[in-house]
Coordinates of C-alpha atoms in Angstrom, one line a residue:
M1 CA 258.5 58.2 155.8
D2 CA 254.7 57.9 155.3
S3 CA 253.0 60.5 153.1
R4 CA 251.2 62.2 156.0
A5 CA 254.4 62.9 157.9
V6 CA 256.0 64.3 154.7
A7 CA 252.9 66.5 154.1
L8 CA 253.0 67.8 157.7
I9 CA 256.7 68.8 157.3
R10 CA 256.2 70.5 154.0
T11 CA 253.1 72.3 155.1
T12 CA 254.8 73.8 158.2
F13 CA 258.0 74.7 156.3
K14 CA 256.1 76.3 153.4
A15 CA 253.9 78.3 155.8
V16 CA 257.0 79.7 157.4
A17 CA 258.7 80.4 154.1
A18 CA 255.6 82.0 152.5
E19 CA 255.5 84.8 155.0
D20 CA 256.9 88.2 154.0
G21 CA 260.7 87.8 154.5
G22 CA 260.1 84.3 155.8
P23 CA 263.1 82.5 154.4
E24 CA 265.5 85.2 155.6
K25 CA 263.9 85.4 159.0
L26 CA 264.0 81.6 159.4
A27 CA 267.6 81.4 158.4
R28 CA 268.6 84.2 160.8
S29 CA 266.6 82.6 163.6
F30 CA 268.2 79.2 163.0
Y31 CA 271.7 80.5 163.1
A32 CA 271.0 82.7 166.1
I33 CA 269.7 79.6 168.0
L34 CA 272.5 77.4 166.8
F35 CA 275.3 79.8 167.7
T36 CA 273.8 80.7 171.0
D37 CA 273.1 77.2 172.2
Y38 CA 276.1 75.6 170.5
P39 CA 278.8 78.4 170.3
H40 CA 281.6 76.0 169.3
V41 CA 279.8 75.4 166.0
R42 CA 280.4 79.0 164.9
D43 CA 283.9 78.1 163.9
F44 CA 282.6 76.0 161.0
F45 CA 281.0 79.0 159.3
P46 CA 282.5 82.0 157.4
A47 CA 282.5 85.4 159.0
A48 CA 280.1 86.8 156.4
M49 CA 276.9 84.8 156.6
D50 CA 274.6 86.4 153.9
S51 CA 275.1 83.8 151.2
Q52 CA 275.2 81.0 153.8
R53 CA 271.7 82.0 155.0
D54 CA 270.3 81.9 151.5
R55 CA 271.9 78.6 150.7
L56 CA 270.5 77.0 153.9
V57 CA 266.8 77.6 153.0
K58 CA 267.3 76.5 149.4
A59 CA 269.1 73.3 150.6
I60 CA 266.3 72.5 153.1
S61 CA 263.7 73.1 150.4
Y62 CA 265.5 70.7 148.0
A63 CA 265.6 68.0 150.6
L64 CA 262.0 68.4 151.8
D65 CA 260.8 68.2 148.2
R66 CA 262.3 64.8 147.8
L67 CA 261.4 63.1 151.1
E68 CA 259.1 60.8 149.2
E69 CA 261.8 60.0 146.6
P70 CA 264.4 58.2 148.6
D71 CA 266.1 56.9 145.5
K72 CA 267.0 60.5 144.7
L73 CA 267.3 62.0 148.1
L74 CA 269.4 59.4 149.9
P75 CA 272.3 59.3 147.4
F76 CA 272.4 63.1 147.5
L77 CA 272.5 63.2 151.3
A78 CA 275.2 60.5 151.3
Q79 CA 277.3 62.6 149.0
L80 CA 276.8 65.6 151.3
G81 CA 277.8 63.5 154.4
R82 CA 281.0 62.5 152.7
D83 CA 281.7 66.1 151.7
H84 CA 281.0 67.5 155.2
R85 CA 283.9 65.6 156.5
K86 CA 286.1 68.4 155.3
Y87 CA 284.7 70.6 158.1
G88 CA 285.5 68.1 160.8
V89 CA 281.8 67.6 161.5
Q90 CA 280.9 65.0 164.1
P91 CA 277.5 63.3 164.9
A92 CA 276.9 65.7 167.8
H93 CA 277.0 68.6 165.3
Y94 CA 274.1 67.1 163.3
A95 CA 272.1 66.8 166.5
A96 CA 272.7 70.5 167.2
V97 CA 271.7 71.6 163.7
S98 CA 268.6 69.4 163.8
T99 CA 267.5 70.8 167.2
A100 CA 268.2 74.4 166.2
L101 CA 266.3 74.1 162.8
K102 CA 263.3 72.5 164.4
T103 CA 263.2 75.1 167.1
A104 CA 263.4 77.9 164.5
V105 CA 260.6 76.5 162.4
K106 CA 258.4 75.8 165.5
V107 CA 258.8 79.5 166.6
F108 CA 257.6 80.8 163.3
A109 CA 254.9 78.2 162.7
G110 CA 253.2 79.1 166.0
T111 CA 251.4 76.9 168.6
E112 CA 248.3 76.4 166.6
M113 CA 250.1 74.8 163.6
W114 CA 252.8 73.0 165.7
T115 CA 251.0 69.9 167.1
D116 CA 252.6 66.9 168.7
E117 CA 252.1 65.1 165.4
V118 CA 254.0 67.8 163.5
D119 CA 256.8 67.6 166.1
R120 CA 257.2 63.9 165.6
A121 CA 257.1 64.3 161.8
W122 CA 260.0 66.8 162.0
D123 CA 262.0 64.5 164.3
E124 CA 261.6 61.6 161.9
G125 CA 262.5 63.7 158.8
L126 CA 265.5 65.3 160.4
K127 CA 266.7 61.9 161.7
I128 CA 266.6 60.4 158.3
I129 CA 268.7 63.3 156.9
A130 CA 271.2 63.2 159.7
D131 CA 271.5 59.4 159.9
T132 CA 272.1 59.2 156.1
M133 CA 274.8 61.8 156.2
I134 CA 276.5 60.4 159.3
G135 CA 276.4 56.8 158.0
A136 CA 277.9 57.8 154.6
A137 CA 280.7 59.8 156.3
E138 CA 281.6 56.9 158.7
K139 CA 281.8 54.4 155.8
E140 CA 284.0 56.6 153.6
T141 CA 287.7 55.7 153.2
T142 CA 288.8 58.5 150.9
P143 CA 290.5 61.7 152.3
S144 CA 288.2 64.2 154.1
A145 CA 289.8 66.8 151.8
W146 CA 292.4 67.1 149.1
T147 CA 295.1 69.7 148.8
G148 CA 295.7 71.1 145.3
T149 CA 298.6 73.3 144.3
V150 CA 298.0 75.7 141.4
I151 CA 300.4 74.8 138.5
E152 CA 298.8 77.0 135.8
R153 CA 296.6 80.1 135.7
R154 CA 295.5 81.1 132.2
E155 CA 293.4 84.2 131.5
V156 CA 290.8 83.5 128.8
L157 CA 288.8 86.7 129.2
R158 CA 289.3 89.6 131.6
N159 CA 286.7 88.0 133.9
L160 CA 287.4 84.3 133.2
V161 CA 290.4 82.1 134.0
V162 CA 291.4 78.5 133.6
V163 CA 293.1 77.1 136.7
R164 CA 295.0 73.8 136.7
L165 CA 296.0 72.2 140.0
Q166 CA 298.1 69.2 141.1
L167 CA 296.4 67.3 143.8
D168 CA 298.3 65.8 146.7
Q169 CA 296.7 62.4 145.7
P170 CA 294.4 61.4 142.9
M171 CA 290.7 62.0 143.3
R172 CA 288.1 59.6 141.9
Y173 CA 285.1 61.5 140.6
A174 CA 282.7 60.9 137.7
A175 CA 282.9 63.3 134.8
G176 CA 280.1 65.7 135.3
Q177 CA 280.3 65.9 139.1
Y178 CA 281.2 69.1 141.0
L179 CA 283.0 69.6 144.3
S180 CA 283.6 72.4 146.9
V181 CA 286.8 74.4 147.0
Q182 CA 288.4 76.7 149.4
I183 CA 291.1 79.2 148.4
P184 CA 293.8 80.7 150.7
S185 CA 292.4 84.3 150.6
R186 CA 288.8 83.2 151.5
P187 CA 289.0 80.8 154.5
R188 CA 285.8 78.9 155.4
M189 CA 284.1 80.2 152.2
W190 CA 283.6 77.0 150.3
R191 CA 282.3 77.3 146.7
Y192 CA 281.2 74.7 144.2
L193 CA 283.2 74.2 141.0
S194 CA 283.0 71.5 138.3
P195 CA 286.1 69.9 137.0
A196 CA 286.6 70.5 133.2
V197 CA 288.6 67.3 132.7
P198 CA 287.9 63.6 133.7
A199 CA 289.6 62.2 136.8
N200 CA 293.1 60.9 136.0
T201 CA 295.8 58.9 137.8
N202 CA 298.2 61.9 137.5
G203 CA 296.0 63.8 140.0
E204 CA 295.7 66.9 137.8
I205 CA 292.4 68.8 137.8
E206 CA 291.2 71.8 135.9
F207 CA 288.5 74.5 136.6
H208 CA 287.0 77.2 134.5
V209 CA 286.1 80.2 136.7
R210 CA 284.2 83.4 135.8
S211 CA 284.0 86.2 138.3
V212 CA 280.5 86.9 139.5
L213 CA 279.4 90.4 140.4
G214 CA 279.6 90.6 144.2
G215 CA 281.1 87.1 144.3
W216 CA 283.7 86.9 147.1
V217 CA 285.3 83.7 146.0
S218 CA 285.0 83.8 142.2
S219 CA 286.4 87.4 142.0
A220 CA 289.3 86.4 144.2
I221 CA 290.1 83.3 142.1
V222 CA 290.0 85.4 138.9
G223 CA 291.9 88.4 140.3
Q224 CA 294.3 86.9 142.8
T225 CA 295.2 83.3 142.0
V226 CA 298.9 82.7 141.3
V227 CA 300.9 79.6 140.6
G228 CA 301.9 77.9 143.9
D229 CA 298.6 78.7 145.7
Q230 CA 297.2 75.8 147.7
W231 CA 293.5 75.1 147.6
L232 CA 291.5 72.6 149.6
L233 CA 289.0 70.4 147.7
G234 CA 286.0 68.5 149.2
S235 CA 284.5 65.2 148.1
P236 CA 282.7 65.0 144.7
L237 CA 279.0 65.7 144.5
G238 CA 276.3 65.5 141.8
G239 CA 274.7 63.0 139.6
L240 CA 275.3 64.2 136.0
G241 CA 277.0 61.8 133.8
V242 CA 276.4 59.4 130.9
P243 CA 276.2 55.7 131.9
R244 CA 278.7 53.6 130.0
N245 CA 276.2 51.2 128.4
T246 CA 273.4 53.6 127.7
K247 CA 271.7 53.6 124.3
R248 CA 269.7 56.8 124.8
K249 CA 270.8 59.7 122.8
M250 CA 271.9 62.8 124.7
L251 CA 271.1 66.5 124.5
M252 CA 273.6 68.7 126.5
V253 CA 273.0 72.4 127.0
G254 CA 275.7 74.5 128.7
C255 CA 276.2 78.2 129.1
G256 CA 279.4 80.1 130.0
T257 CA 281.6 78.1 132.3
G258 CA 278.7 75.6 132.5
I259 CA 280.5 73.9 129.6
A260 CA 283.1 72.5 132.1
P261 CA 281.2 69.4 133.4
L262 CA 279.8 68.7 129.9
R263 CA 283.3 69.0 128.4
A264 CA 284.6 66.6 131.0
Q265 CA 281.9 64.1 130.1
L266 CA 282.6 64.3 126.4
M267 CA 286.4 63.8 127.0
S268 CA 285.5 60.7 129.1
M269 CA 283.1 59.4 126.5
A270 CA 285.8 59.9 123.8
M271 CA 287.9 57.2 125.5
R272 CA 285.1 54.6 125.1
R273 CA 284.6 52.2 122.2
T274 CA 281.0 53.1 121.5
N275 CA 278.7 56.0 122.4
P276 CA 275.2 57.2 121.7
K277 CA 274.7 60.3 119.6
V278 CA 275.2 63.6 121.5
H279 CA 274.1 67.1 120.5
L280 CA 275.8 69.8 122.5
F281 CA 274.6 73.4 122.5
V282 CA 277.1 75.8 124.0
G283 CA 276.0 79.3 124.7
G284 CA 277.1 82.8 125.9
H285 CA 276.1 86.4 125.8
H286 CA 278.7 87.3 123.1
P287 CA 280.8 85.3 120.6
C288 CA 283.9 85.7 122.9
D289 CA 282.1 83.9 125.7
L290 CA 282.3 80.8 123.6
Y291 CA 285.9 80.5 124.8
D292 CA 286.4 76.7 124.4
L293 CA 285.4 76.1 120.8
E294 CA 288.9 74.9 119.9
T295 CA 288.6 72.0 122.3
L296 CA 285.1 71.2 121.2
S297 CA 286.2 71.3 117.6
K298 CA 288.8 68.7 118.2
L299 CA 286.4 66.5 120.0
A300 CA 283.8 66.8 117.3
M301 CA 286.3 66.1 114.5
A302 CA 287.5 63.0 116.3
N303 CA 284.1 61.6 117.3
R304 CA 281.3 61.3 114.7
W305 CA 278.7 60.8 117.5
L306 CA 279.1 64.4 118.6
T307 CA 277.4 67.4 117.2
V308 CA 278.2 70.9 118.6
T309 CA 276.1 74.0 118.0
P310 CA 277.5 77.3 119.3
V311 CA 274.9 79.9 120.3
S312 CA 275.4 83.6 121.3
E313 CA 272.7 86.1 122.3
H314 CA 274.5 88.9 120.4
D315 CA 276.5 88.9 117.1
E316 CA 279.0 91.5 118.3
N317 CA 281.6 91.3 121.1
P318 CA 281.5 93.8 124.0
W319 CA 283.5 97.0 123.7
W320 CA 286.1 95.9 126.2
Y321 CA 287.1 92.7 124.3
A322 CA 290.3 93.0 122.3
E323 CA 289.6 91.2 119.0
P324 CA 292.5 89.1 117.6
E325 CA 293.9 90.3 114.4
E326 CA 292.2 87.4 112.5
P327 CA 289.3 86.3 114.6
R328 CA 287.9 82.8 114.0
T329 CA 284.3 82.8 112.7
T330 CA 284.1 79.0 112.0
W331 CA 285.6 75.9 113.5
P332 CA 286.0 72.5 111.7
G333 CA 283.5 70.0 112.9
L334 CA 281.2 72.5 114.5
E335 CA 277.8 73.7 113.3
P336 CA 277.5 77.4 112.3
R337 CA 277.0 79.7 115.3
V338 CA 273.4 80.6 115.9
T339 CA 272.2 84.0 117.4
G340 CA 269.6 83.9 120.1
Q341 CA 268.7 83.0 123.6
I342 CA 270.0 79.4 124.1
G343 CA 266.9 78.0 125.7
K344 CA 264.7 79.3 122.9
V345 CA 267.2 78.1 120.3
V346 CA 267.3 74.6 121.7
A347 CA 263.5 74.3 122.1
S348 CA 263.0 75.5 118.5
F349 CA 264.5 72.1 117.4
G350 CA 261.5 70.3 118.8
A351 CA 260.7 68.1 121.8
W352 CA 263.9 66.0 121.8
S353 CA 261.7 63.1 122.8
D354 CA 264.4 60.5 122.0
R355 CA 267.0 62.2 124.2
D356 CA 268.1 62.4 127.8
V357 CA 268.8 66.0 128.6
Q358 CA 271.5 67.7 130.8
I359 CA 271.4 71.5 131.4
V360 CA 274.3 73.4 133.1
G361 CA 274.7 77.1 133.8
S362 CA 273.4 79.8 136.1
P363 CA 270.2 79.0 138.0
S364 CA 268.1 81.4 135.8
M365 CA 269.5 79.9 132.6
V366 CA 268.8 76.3 133.8
Q367 CA 265.2 77.2 134.8
T368 CA 264.5 79.1 131.6
T369 CA 265.9 76.4 129.4
K370 CA 264.1 73.7 131.3
F371 CA 260.7 75.5 131.0
R372 CA 261.2 76.2 127.3
L373 CA 262.0 72.5 126.6
M374 CA 259.0 71.3 128.7
A375 CA 256.8 73.7 126.8
A376 CA 258.1 72.2 123.5
G377 CA 257.2 68.7 124.7
T378 CA 260.3 67.5 126.5
L379 CA 259.3 65.2 129.5
A380 CA 260.5 66.6 132.8
K381 CA 261.7 63.1 133.9
N382 CA 264.2 63.2 131.0
I383 CA 265.8 66.5 132.1
R384 CA 268.7 66.6 134.6
H385 CA 270.6 69.4 136.3
D386 CA 272.4 69.9 139.6
P387 CA 270.6 71.5 142.6
L388 CA 270.1 75.2 141.9
Y389 CA 271.7 76.6 145.1

């Protein structure tokens, strides 16, 4: 697309989103139009639409911000197209979604802003998005979805579990990627999780899941998952990872269960002959939130290229945590635990100008850490994280 067409799309979308309650109104209008004009599409969506509406606007914003960066946008859209096969989506459904979205934006933009040129720009932009997703889906030869049977559920904290599944067939994914899952008790509520282990020929996969306040799926996974449950898993997404032949040193920052994709990458790297130096900061609110230090200790002891610094915001554990009789305070191969906010701690080491950076955690943690690093001199182009929606 040319820069003028991109500017017209962004201007109209941002004008709508900037209004009081604009994003929510736009999402509600879009789904109302979609379900009224194409009622058969409703079956693809969950009964409760609140989180779906929020994710829609964020996903649109993410795509629109990258219309002039095809090298970043098109691979991401291709991944989404492969992933959307799990819904049974057909090309006609993309046309329905495009029409409903353009109609909703047009209604809110108003006749003065919505010119023939704007209309053509939106048609062009939406066609690029749809064609890329459809093309990737049609070329894909892997399953539209995998079935995974829970073979282990281990409670780490009262609000955090490790779940291992046996897939019906092996899945190829790059360590660091994430994928969507659907559990039996929450039909049509797909949620993104990152495997905590590299892909393997045995078809085993592991997830670390913490229940989120108000989270329908995470709470159900933590509280209701039992051995024998069958999950559905979509195609892998995301671009985190360490290229095999890179010589650039790495800085990894993970908080809470955000350690999972970083851990998977480190395990994958440990099977290589040579690696660049990696410094991993793993954080949590309390010392007990640093739940996987034993694994990281073994990795650090076996691999001299890896440095691990644990960070917790508080020195004491919460009142509800049952301390072991002899709690561990140090781990072989790991740096001493630092107390503080993880973004501030990492930025205090300097600009990390010789490093490529990965940040994984909650959206607020990722944004805060990214801003602190940039303020310390880290170049934005060297910082990577998954989309924050």
